[in-house]
Every structure is written in C-alpha cells, then in structure tokens.
XYZ file of C-alpha atoms in Angstrom:
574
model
C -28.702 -16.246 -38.617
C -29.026 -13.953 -41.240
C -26.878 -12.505 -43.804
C -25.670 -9.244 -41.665
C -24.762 -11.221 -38.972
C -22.286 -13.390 -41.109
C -21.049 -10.130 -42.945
C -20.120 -8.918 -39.531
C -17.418 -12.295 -39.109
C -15.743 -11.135 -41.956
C -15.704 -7.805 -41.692
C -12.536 -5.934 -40.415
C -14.052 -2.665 -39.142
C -16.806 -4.885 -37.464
C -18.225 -2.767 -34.826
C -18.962 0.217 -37.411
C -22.682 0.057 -36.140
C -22.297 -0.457 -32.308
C -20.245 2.035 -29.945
C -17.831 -0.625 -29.139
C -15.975 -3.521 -30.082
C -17.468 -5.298 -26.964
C -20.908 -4.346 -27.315
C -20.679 -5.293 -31.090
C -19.419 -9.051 -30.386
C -22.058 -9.160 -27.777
C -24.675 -8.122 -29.996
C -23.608 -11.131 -32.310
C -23.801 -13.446 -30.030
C -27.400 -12.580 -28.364
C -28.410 -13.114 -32.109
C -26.236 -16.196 -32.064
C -27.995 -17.563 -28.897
C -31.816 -16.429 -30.151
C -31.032 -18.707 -33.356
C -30.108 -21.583 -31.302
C -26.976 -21.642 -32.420
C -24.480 -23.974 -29.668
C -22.195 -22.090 -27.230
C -19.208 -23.988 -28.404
C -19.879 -22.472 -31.751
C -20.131 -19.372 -30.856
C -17.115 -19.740 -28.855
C -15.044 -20.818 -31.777
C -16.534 -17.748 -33.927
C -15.168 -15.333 -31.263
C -11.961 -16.970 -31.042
C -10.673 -17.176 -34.472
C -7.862 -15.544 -34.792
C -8.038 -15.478 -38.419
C -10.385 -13.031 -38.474
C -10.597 -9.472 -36.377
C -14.239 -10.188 -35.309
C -13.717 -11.252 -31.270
C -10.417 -8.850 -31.235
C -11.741 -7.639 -28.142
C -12.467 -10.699 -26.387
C -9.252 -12.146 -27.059
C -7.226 -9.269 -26.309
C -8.705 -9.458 -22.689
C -5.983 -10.686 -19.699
C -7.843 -13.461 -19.033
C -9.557 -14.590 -22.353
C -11.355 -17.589 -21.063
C -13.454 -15.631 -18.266
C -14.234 -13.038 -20.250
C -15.379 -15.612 -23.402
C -17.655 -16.851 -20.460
C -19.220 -13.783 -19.185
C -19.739 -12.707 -23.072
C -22.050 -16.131 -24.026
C -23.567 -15.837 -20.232
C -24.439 -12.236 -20.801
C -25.661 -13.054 -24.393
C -28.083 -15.628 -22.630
C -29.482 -13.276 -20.313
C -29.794 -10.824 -23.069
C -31.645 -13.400 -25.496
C -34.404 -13.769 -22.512
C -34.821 -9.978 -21.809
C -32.430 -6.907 -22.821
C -34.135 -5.782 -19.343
C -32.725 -8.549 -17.664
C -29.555 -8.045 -18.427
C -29.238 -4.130 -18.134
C -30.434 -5.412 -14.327
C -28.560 -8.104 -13.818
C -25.418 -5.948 -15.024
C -26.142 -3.510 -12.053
C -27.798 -5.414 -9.065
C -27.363 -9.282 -7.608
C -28.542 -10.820 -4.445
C -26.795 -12.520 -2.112
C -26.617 -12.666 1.764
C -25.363 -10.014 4.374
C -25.030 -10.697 8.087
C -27.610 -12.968 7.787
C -29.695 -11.286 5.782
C -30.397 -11.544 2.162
C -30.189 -8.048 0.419
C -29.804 -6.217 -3.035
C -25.955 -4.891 -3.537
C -25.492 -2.284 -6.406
C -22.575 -1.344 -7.953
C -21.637 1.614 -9.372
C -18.770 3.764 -10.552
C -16.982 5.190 -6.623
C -16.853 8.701 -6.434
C -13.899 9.164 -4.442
C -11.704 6.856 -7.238
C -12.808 7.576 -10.775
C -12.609 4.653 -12.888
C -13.484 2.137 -10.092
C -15.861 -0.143 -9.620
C -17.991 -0.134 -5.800
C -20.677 -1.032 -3.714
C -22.886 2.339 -4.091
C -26.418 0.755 -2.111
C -27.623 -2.332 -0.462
C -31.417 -2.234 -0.091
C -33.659 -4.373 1.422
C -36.292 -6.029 -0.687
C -38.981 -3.474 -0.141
C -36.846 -0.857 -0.291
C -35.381 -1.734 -3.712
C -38.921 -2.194 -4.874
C -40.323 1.156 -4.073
C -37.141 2.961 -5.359
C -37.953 1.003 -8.847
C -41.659 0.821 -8.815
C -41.422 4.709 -11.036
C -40.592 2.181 -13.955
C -42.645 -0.892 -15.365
C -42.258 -4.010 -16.639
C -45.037 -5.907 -19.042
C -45.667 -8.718 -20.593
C -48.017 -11.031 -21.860
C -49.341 -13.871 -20.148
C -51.559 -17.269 -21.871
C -54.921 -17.587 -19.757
C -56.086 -20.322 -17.923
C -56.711 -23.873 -19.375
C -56.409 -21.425 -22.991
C -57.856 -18.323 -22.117
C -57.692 -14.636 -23.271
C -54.130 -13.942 -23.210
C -53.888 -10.588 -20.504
C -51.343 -8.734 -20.183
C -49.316 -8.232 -16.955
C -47.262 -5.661 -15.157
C -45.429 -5.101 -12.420
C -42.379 -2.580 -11.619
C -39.683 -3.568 -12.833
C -37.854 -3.792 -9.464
C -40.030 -6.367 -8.474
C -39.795 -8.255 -11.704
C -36.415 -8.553 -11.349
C -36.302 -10.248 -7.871
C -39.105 -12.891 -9.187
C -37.167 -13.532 -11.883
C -35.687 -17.227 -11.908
C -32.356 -15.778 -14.064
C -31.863 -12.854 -11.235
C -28.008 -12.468 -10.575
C -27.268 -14.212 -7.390
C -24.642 -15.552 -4.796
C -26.033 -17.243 -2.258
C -22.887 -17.126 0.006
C -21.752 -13.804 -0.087
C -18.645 -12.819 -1.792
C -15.065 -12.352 -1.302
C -11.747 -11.274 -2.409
C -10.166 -14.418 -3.434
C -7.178 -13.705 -6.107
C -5.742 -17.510 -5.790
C -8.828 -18.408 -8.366
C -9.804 -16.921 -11.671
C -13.349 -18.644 -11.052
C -16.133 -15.865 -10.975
C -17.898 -17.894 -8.152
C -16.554 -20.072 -5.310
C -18.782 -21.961 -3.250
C -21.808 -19.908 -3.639
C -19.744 -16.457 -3.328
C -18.886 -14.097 -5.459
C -15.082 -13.423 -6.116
C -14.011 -10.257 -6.290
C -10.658 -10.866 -8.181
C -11.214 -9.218 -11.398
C -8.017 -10.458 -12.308
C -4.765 -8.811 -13.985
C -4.844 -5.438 -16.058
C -3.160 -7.072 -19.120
C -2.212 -10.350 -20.650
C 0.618 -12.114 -19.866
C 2.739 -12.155 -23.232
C 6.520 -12.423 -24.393
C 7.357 -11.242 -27.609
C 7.574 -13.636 -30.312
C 11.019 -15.515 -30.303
C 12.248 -13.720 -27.326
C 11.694 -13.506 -23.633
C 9.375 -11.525 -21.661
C 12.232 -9.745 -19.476
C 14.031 -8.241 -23.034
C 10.761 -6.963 -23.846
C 9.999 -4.554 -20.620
C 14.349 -4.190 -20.166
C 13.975 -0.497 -20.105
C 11.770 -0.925 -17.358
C 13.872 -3.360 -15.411
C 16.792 -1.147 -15.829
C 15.391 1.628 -14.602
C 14.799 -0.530 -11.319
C 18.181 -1.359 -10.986
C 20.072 1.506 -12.362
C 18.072 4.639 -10.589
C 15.745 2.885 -8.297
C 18.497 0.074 -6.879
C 21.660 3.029 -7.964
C 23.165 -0.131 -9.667
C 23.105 -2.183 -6.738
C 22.348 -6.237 -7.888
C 21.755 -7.411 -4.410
C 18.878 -5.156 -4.161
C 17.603 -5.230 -7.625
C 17.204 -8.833 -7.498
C 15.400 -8.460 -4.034
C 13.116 -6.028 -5.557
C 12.428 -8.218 -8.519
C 11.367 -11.531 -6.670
C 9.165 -8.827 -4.322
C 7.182 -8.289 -7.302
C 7.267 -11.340 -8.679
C 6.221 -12.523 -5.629
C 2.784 -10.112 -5.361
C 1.714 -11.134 -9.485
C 2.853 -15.261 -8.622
C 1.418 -15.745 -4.983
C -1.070 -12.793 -5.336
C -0.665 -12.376 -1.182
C 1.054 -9.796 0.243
C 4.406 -10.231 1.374
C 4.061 -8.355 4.729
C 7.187 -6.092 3.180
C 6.448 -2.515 2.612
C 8.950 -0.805 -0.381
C 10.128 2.860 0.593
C 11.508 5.364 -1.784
C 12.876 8.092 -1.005
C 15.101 10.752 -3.129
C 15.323 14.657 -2.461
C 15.082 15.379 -5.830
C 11.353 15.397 -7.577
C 10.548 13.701 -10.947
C 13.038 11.116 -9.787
C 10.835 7.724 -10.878
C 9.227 6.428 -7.295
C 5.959 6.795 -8.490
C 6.735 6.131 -12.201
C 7.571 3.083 -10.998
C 4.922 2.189 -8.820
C 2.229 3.029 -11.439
C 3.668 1.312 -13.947
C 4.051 -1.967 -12.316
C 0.264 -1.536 -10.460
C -1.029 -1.243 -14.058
C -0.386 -5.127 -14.847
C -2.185 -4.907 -11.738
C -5.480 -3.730 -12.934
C -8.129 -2.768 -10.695
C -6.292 -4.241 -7.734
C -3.312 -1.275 -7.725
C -4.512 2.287 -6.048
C -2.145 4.897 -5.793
C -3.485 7.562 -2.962
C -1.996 11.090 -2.203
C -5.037 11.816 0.688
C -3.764 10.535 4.045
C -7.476 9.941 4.942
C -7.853 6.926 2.318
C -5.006 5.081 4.700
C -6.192 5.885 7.917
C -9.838 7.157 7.404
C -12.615 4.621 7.971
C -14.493 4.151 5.297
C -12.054 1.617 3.689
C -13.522 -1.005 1.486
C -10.671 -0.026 -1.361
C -8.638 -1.794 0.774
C -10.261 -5.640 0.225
C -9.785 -6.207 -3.282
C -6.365 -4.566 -3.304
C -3.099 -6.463 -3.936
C -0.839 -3.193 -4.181
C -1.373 0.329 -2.104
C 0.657 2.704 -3.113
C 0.773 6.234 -0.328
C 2.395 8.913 -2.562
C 3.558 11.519 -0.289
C 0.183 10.254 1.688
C 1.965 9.363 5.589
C 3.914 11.401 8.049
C 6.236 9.554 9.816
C 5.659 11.615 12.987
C 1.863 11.777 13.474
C 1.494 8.340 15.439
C -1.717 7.086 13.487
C -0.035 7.338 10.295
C 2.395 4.869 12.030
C -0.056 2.565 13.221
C -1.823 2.451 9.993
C 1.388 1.755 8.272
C 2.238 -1.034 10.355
C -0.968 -2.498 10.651
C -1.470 -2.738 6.946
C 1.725 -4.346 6.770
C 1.884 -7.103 9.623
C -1.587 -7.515 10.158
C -3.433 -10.726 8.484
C -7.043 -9.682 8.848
C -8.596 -6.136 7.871
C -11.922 -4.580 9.782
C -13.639 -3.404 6.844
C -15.914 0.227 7.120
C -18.613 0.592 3.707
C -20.408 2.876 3.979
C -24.059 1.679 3.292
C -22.682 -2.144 5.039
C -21.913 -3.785 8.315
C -18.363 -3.317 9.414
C -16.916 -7.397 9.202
C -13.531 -8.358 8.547
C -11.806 -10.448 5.578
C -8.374 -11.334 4.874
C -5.419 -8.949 3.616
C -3.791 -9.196 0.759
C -2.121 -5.763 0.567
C 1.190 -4.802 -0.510
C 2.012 -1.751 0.610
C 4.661 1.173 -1.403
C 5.584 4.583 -0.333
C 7.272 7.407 -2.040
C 8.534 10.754 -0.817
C 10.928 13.755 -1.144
C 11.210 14.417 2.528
C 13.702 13.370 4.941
C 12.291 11.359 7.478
C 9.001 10.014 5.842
C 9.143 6.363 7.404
C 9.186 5.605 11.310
C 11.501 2.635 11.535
C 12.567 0.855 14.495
C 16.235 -0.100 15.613
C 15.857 -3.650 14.573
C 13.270 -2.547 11.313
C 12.877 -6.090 9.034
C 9.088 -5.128 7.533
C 10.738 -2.333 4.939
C 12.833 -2.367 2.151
C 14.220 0.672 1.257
C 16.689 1.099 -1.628
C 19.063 4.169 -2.139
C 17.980 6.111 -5.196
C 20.104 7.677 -7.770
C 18.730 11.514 -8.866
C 20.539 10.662 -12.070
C 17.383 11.076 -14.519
C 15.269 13.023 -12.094
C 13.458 15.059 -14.719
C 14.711 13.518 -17.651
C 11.575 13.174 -19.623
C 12.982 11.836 -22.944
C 14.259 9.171 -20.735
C 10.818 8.184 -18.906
C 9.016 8.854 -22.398
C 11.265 6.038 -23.893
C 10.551 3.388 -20.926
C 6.601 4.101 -21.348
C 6.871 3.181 -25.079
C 8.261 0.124 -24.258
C 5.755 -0.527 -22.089
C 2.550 0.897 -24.326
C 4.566 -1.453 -26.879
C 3.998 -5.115 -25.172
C 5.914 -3.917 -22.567
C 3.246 -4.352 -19.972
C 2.625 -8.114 -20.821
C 5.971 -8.667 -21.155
C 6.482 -7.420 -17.417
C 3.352 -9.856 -16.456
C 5.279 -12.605 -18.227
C 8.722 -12.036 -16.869
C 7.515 -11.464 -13.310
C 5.242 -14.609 -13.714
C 7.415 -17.147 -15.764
C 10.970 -16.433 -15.607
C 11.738 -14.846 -11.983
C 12.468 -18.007 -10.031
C 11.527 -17.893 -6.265
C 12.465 -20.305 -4.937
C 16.076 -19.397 -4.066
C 16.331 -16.377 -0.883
C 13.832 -15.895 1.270
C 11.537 -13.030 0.588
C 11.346 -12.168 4.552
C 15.633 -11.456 4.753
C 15.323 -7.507 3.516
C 18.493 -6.114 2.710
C 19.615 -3.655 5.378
C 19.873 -0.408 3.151
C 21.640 2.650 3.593
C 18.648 4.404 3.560
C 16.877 1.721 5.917
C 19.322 2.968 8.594
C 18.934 6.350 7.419
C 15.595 6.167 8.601
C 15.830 4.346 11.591
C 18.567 7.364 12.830
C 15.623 9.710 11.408
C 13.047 8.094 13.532
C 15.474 7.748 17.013
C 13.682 9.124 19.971
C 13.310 8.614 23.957
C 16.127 7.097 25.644
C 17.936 6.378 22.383
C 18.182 9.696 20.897
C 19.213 10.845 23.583
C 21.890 9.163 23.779
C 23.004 9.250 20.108
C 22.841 13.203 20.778
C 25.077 13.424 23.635
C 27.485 11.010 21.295
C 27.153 13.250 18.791
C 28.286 16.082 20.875
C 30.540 14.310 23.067
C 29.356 16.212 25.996
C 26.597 15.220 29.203
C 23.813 17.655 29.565
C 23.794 19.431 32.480
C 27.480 18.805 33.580
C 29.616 19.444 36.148
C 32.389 21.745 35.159
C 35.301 19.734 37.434
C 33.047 16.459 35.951
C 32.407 16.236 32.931
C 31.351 12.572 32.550
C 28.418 13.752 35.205
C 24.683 15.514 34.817
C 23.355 17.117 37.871
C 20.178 15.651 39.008
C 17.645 16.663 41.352
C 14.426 14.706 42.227
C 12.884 17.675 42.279
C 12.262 18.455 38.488
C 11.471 22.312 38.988
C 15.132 22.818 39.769
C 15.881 24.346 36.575
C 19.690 23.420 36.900
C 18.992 19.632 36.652
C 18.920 17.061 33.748
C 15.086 16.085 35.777
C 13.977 19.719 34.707
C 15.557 19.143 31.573
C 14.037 15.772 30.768
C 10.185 17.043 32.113
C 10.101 19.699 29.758
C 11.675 17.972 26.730
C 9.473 18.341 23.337
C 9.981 14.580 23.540
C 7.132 12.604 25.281
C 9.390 9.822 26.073
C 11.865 11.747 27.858
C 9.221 13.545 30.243
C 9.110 10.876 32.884
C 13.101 11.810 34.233
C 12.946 8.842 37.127
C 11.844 6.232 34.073
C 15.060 7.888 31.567
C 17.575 7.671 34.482
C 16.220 3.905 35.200
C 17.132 2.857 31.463
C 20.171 5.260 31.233
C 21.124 2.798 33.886
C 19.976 -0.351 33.075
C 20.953 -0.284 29.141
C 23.745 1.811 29.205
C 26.076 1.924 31.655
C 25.251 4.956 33.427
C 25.259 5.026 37.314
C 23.180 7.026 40.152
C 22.552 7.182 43.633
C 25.458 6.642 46.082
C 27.716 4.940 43.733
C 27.553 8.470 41.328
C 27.675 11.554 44.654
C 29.946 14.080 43.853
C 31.784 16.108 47.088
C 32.930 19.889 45.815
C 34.356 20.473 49.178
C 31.363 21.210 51.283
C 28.516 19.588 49.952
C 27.252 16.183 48.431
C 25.810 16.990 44.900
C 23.394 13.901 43.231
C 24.194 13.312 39.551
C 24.519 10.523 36.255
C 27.459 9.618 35.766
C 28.121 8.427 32.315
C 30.147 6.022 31.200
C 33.386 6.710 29.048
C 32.686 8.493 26.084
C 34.435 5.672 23.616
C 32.370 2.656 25.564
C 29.225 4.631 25.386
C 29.532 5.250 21.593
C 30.578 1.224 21.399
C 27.683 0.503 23.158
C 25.298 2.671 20.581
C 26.868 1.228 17.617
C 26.641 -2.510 18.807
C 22.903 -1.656 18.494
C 22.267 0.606 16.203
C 25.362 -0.238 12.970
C 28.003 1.645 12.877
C 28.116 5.551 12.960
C 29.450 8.716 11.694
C 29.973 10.717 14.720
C 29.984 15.010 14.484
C 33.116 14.790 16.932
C 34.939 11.862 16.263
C 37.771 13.510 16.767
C 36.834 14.007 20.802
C 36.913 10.593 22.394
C 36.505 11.866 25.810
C 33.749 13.931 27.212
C 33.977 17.338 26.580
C 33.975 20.033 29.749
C 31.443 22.564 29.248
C 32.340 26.363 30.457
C 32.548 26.842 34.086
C 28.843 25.881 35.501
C 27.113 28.570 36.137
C 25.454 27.354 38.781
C 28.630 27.428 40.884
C 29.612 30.704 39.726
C 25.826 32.881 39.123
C 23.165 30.092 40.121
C 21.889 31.107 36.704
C 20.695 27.997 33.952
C 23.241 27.044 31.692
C 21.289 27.161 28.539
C 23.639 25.742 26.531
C 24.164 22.220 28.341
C 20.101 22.263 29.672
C 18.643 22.843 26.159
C 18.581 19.492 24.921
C 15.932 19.904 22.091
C 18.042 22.675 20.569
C 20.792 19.590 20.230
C 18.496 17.313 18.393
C 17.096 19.828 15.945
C 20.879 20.580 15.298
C 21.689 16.621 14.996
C 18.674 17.060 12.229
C 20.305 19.881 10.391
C 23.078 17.786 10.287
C 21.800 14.944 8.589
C 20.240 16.663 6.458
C 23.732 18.026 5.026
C 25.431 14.466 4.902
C 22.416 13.603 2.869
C 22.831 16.442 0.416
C 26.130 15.503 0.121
C-alpha cells in the first residue's frame, strides 16, 4: 500500500478527503483488499483503538457486523465499484416461488427508513437498466484479439457470480445478529446504539434522570409500577419479542412526557421503533412497517370508539402472526414481534374490557408538564452516554426472572378506562346506580320500569332501549333477558303490577344497595353520584297516569350517560 494510505492510520482528521468517516475507512480498505493485504489485518487496522482511524466502525452498536459488512463491501468494491453501488441497492432472492429482484430504497411515507420500493422480474429489471452500459474487456479464443464486450448493466449484474443474493427469502428474525440465516436474509438491523456503562459505574446511574422520570411523573412515584414498567422494557431489548402488553398514557395536561418517553427509549431501538400520529399507518393496509418493528408507538393515532381502531389495537397486541400488505408484493404472513405504546390527552382514548389484563396503564403526574429545563436536562444525559447506558441497564442489570411479566398491575387509570369504555347492559346499569333511580318508573313503584312488547309505546323502557344511541341496548327483549339473568332483575308474571283496575307489565329491579353490590363485585369498587340514596329514588308523579304524555326525564336514558361522562370528567380534573 502506498504511503497515503498509511498516512491516513495515523492521521486524526482522517476522512478530510472523503464525505464521511465511513466512506473514508471503506476506501482504505478496498485499497487494503486490491494490495492483497489479509482480512484479519485489516480488521486489526480498523480496530485499534489507539488510533482514531476506524472511529466509525467501532462506534457502531454492533461492531462486529458492521467490521464484516465493511471488509465484505471492500471485496465487492476491489472487483467492480459498479458492483458494489448494485449490490448496495438490489439482491435476489425468492418470492412465492418465484425468484425476483427486491430494491430498496429510502420509504416515502417514513423519512429516514429503509423499504422495499420495487420487485421486478428479470426482464423487467433488465429493460428498466438497459439506458446504462457496462464494458469490459475480454482475452480471445485460444489467445486471440482481445474484444471488448458490453452489455447493460442490469443484465451484468444478474450474470454476475458476486450478485447479492438470498436464496431463501428473508425475514425478521431479531433473536440473531447473523446477516443471513439459512439462506434468508434477516431483517434485524439490530439496536440504535451500543450497549455501554460508564467507566467505574453502572449503566442505570448513567441514564438515572431518565429512570426517574419513569417513576416520578410517568409511575407518580409509585414503585410497584415503576418496577413493572422497567422489566416491560427490559423485557422488549432482552427477549426482543413482544410481550403481548400494550403501555397507555394518559394525562390531561400536554407536554407532560408520554411521548418523551416513548421516543427516547425507541431510539436504543433503532430502526425497529416508529412513532405514528396517522391512524391509517395502524389500521390501513399497506403495512410492511409493521414486520421489522419491535416497538409501535400510536401518538394520539386511535379512537377508542371507532370499532376498527379497537380491533387493530387488539389484534396487534394478542395476535402471534401478522398478514402483511407491500405494496409492489404478495400479501403472506410472518411472525409479530410488536410492542405496542399509546399516548393521549383525551379522556377515554383506550377501549378496555371489565376484566382488561393486555394494558398497563400508569397514573401520570402533570408535575413537569411543560417544564422544558427539566426535559432539556434528561436529554443531555441521554446525548451524554445516556442512551447506551439505558441499553446496558435494561440489558444487564434488570433481572427478570422474578414476577411475571403477564400479572399487569390493575391501575387507577386501568379502571378509569374500563368505566370510560362501559356500554350495553353494563352501562346501563352503572347509570341507573349512579342515579339511584329505574328508567321509566312507576310513581307508586319505584324499583319498577314499565315495559311494553310493543317498542313504539313511547312510555316504555322497550321504546326507550330501541332508540338508545347505544347499539347494544337496541334489541329491548335481549337487555331485559340479561337484566334478568346477570342481575337480579325480574319480568313476566313474577314482576305485574295491579293499580286498581288494570295489570301493568314491568322490570322490577332489585334493591338499590344489592344491585350496586352486585356492580362492584364485578367491576372494583365505586364512587357512586348518590351514595347518599340507598334506595331507589321515586320519580315525579308518572305522567302517564296523570297526562299520558312521555316522561322525558326518566325515558331519556342517553341524556343520563352523557351526564355520567361530564361527571367523570370533573373527578378527573380534580
């Protein structure tokens, strides 16, 4: 080698000359490789520390990959600079049985990301090449006239015996750092940063700022929590699988740290975080972000009323396969890995079940919610070593193997949610509970609703019930059924009220105190708007007795929900 190239080992500003630091240490060893010079040596020039040549490649996450792909690439380079501009863009491998051309390119819907932009057939990748030629010069026959030859350079490429190629396919496999497996490509690209403690001290002291800000404003100071939310996160970097536990946080109060957090931590991530703010990207179809991904994180991106947000949300979360939608591929399926996070500022922005065990939702404080000398100092930290020091602590020193990942605390806010997301026969009840009143009662009985089979009586809980803003309260035989069957409630002959002349059919509910026992035996305990009434409540003389007119005020049932809203809405302010 000659005397520039050893110049550049000892130089500090080495990569003066080249646009990069990585381009310049590649450009040393291509020469390295054309003068025959061994790959261990060249490995050992790049990886002395003593000097700042191969700063790049050793400041890389996963330095022994990346010391591989440099000496490969240099090979490919030392045969043809043309080879390895095209072997940097294009491979072959096989798709649904057939073998095809994948390129990659930068994805126009997330800057910064790597994706599948075309997969052409042979001929097709020819002809969209063939503008641009390839020559070179070929011996004759048994000695000859040497001739030269050319071909475009699309075609050159696919004859070429050093083409990039899997012949398996590929595949999101994070358990491996290994660029193939079995003939496939893997798509891991590994972590964002290193994983690095500061010198003489411990990876958790140097990203504390960070880790206090999870327990102190994300947790409110809660341990229990904190050190649930810890081993989830060490679980995703350790395991790299997701956990089949979705993290909510909520707060009223913007610039709070949800997605502070979030971003943060999917930076040690790399390429394998994506935060999203478009609710398309979670329920659209064209989804192939979603293989390679170990962390999603829907910013203000799901409603927890529109139905396919919920069965997106759920699916990502319990389901262990994904149906995969590119957009120049076959749809096929692969294996999930996601982790999902959400974040919002509105009340009700989760749907959660009665019995909810797939979310973990801690209660966080406002506290520094716009505080940005206090964020400013946490990012430091991080910019700082932080990062690797997060990688480290989350990888080395969170032990998992005491609790069990799947137990998720059952959160203040978890139930806050679940009361949020209460409809159909439930709500119901938890509104008349609330009010301590039946809808539709009789004045002399107040524990009953007037019925009629006939739902276009307007003075019955049936009409009430069919034209409910609640779908699962529209079907008034199916409500009375469970009202009955779940809750104590009684019809037919055992529930006929006589007002002297007549036989009217009702509900009859049961007392107020056993009904409200009933509700929190299933749903936690309760803070009830009367809980000072513990019997039902009589409301004014029925109209229907006294002007056959509707009672508004006891058939309006929606108007009692929205109001059971408004209310806790306050109790959360407070």
């Amino acid at each position: 080698m000659t005397d520039n190239w050893r110049a550049m080992l000892t130089a500090d500003d080495y990569a003066v000359e080249y646009p990069s630091r990585s381009e310049a240490e590649c450009a040393f060893a291509t020469a390295a490789v054309r003068a025959e010079v061994a790959d261990e040596i060249i490995a050992r020039c790049v990886m002395d520390g003593r000097r700042k040549f191969g700063a790049h490649t050793r400041g890389q996450p996963n330095v022994e990959r990346e010391l591989s792909r440099l000496i490969e690439h240099a090979h490919q380079y030392a045969i043809d600079p043309d080879l390895a501009e095209m072997n940097n863009k294009h491979f072959v491998t096989q798709l649904g049985g057939k073998t095809r051309v994948v390129t990659e390119g930068d994805d126009d819907e997330f800057p910064g990301r790597r994706t599948i932009v075309a997969v052409s057939s042979f001929e097709d990748f020819t002809n969209l090449h063939s503008n641009r030629r390839k020559s070179w010069t070929e011996i004759g026959k048994n000695g000859g006239e040497p001739k030269i030859v050319e071909l475009p350079i699309g075609a050159w490429w696919l004859r070429h015996k050093k083409r990039r190629q899997y012949d398996n396919g590929m595949k999101f496999m994070p358990q491996t750092d290994d660029d193939v497996v079995d003939g496939r490509r893997n798509l891991w690209r590994g972590f964002g940063v290193a994983d690095r403690k500061p010198e003489g001290a411990s990876g958790e002291s140097g990203c504390k700022f960070f880790l206090d800000h999870m327990l102190k404003i994300l947790c409110s100071g809660n341990e229990e929590h904190f050190d649930y939310f810890r081993k989830h996160a060490a679980t995703i970097v350790q395991q790299r699988r997701r956990t089949e536990i979705a993290v909510g946080l909520h707060t009223e109060e913007e610039g709070s740290g949800k997605g502070f957090y979030f971003n943060h931590f999917g930076h040690i991530l790399g390429s394998h975080y994506m935060q999203v703010t478009n609710p398309e990207h979670v329920t659209g179809k064209f989804n192939p972000h979603f293989e390679t991904l170990l962390l999603l994180f829907a910013d203000e991106a799901v409603f927890a009323k529109d139905p396919r947000h919920r069965n997106a949300i759920y699916g990502l979360i319990t389901e262990p396969r994904l149906t995969i939608e590119p957009k120049f591929m076959p749809i096929y399926s692969a294996r999930s890995y996601i982790n999902l996070g959400l974040a919002s500022n509105a009340d009700h922005f989760l749907p959660v079940g009665p019995n909810a065990r797939r979310f973990f939702i801690p209660t966080v404080s406002p506290e520094k919610a716009g505080d940005l000398g206090y964020f400013n100092r946490i990012e430091a930290q991080l910019k700082n070593g932080g990062y690797e020091a997060l990688l480290y602590h989350l990888l080395h020193e969170v032990d998992l193997r005491e609790g069990d990942g799947r137990k998720v605390p059952k959160t203040v806010r978890l139930a806050d949610q679940a009361q949020f997301s209460r409809k159909g026969v439930d709500g119901l009840v938890e509104a008349v509970c609330n009010e301590a009143r039946v809808p539709c009662a009789f004045w002399e009985h107040p524990d009953c609703s007037q019925t009629n089979i006939d739902a276009t009586v307007q003075q019955s809980l049936d009409y009430m019930l069919a034209h409910s803003d609640d779908r699962e309260l529209r079907k008034p035989l199916t409500v009375k059924r469970r009202l009955c069957k779940y809750w104590g409630c009684k019809s037919g002959d055992a529930a006929r009220i006589w007002n002297g002349s007549d036989h009217h059919s009702c509900l009859q509910w049961p007392p107020l105190a056993v009904l409200r026992a009933n509700f929190e035996e299933r749903h936690g305990p309760q803070d009830w708007d009367r809980s000072d009434v513990t019997e039902w409540r009589a409301d004014q003389r029925s109209s229907i007795e006294d002007t056959g007119e509707i009672d508004e005020a006891s058939l309006d049932l929606d108007a009692r929900v929205a109001a059971l809203t408004l209310a806790r809405r306050d109790k959360e302010r407070q």
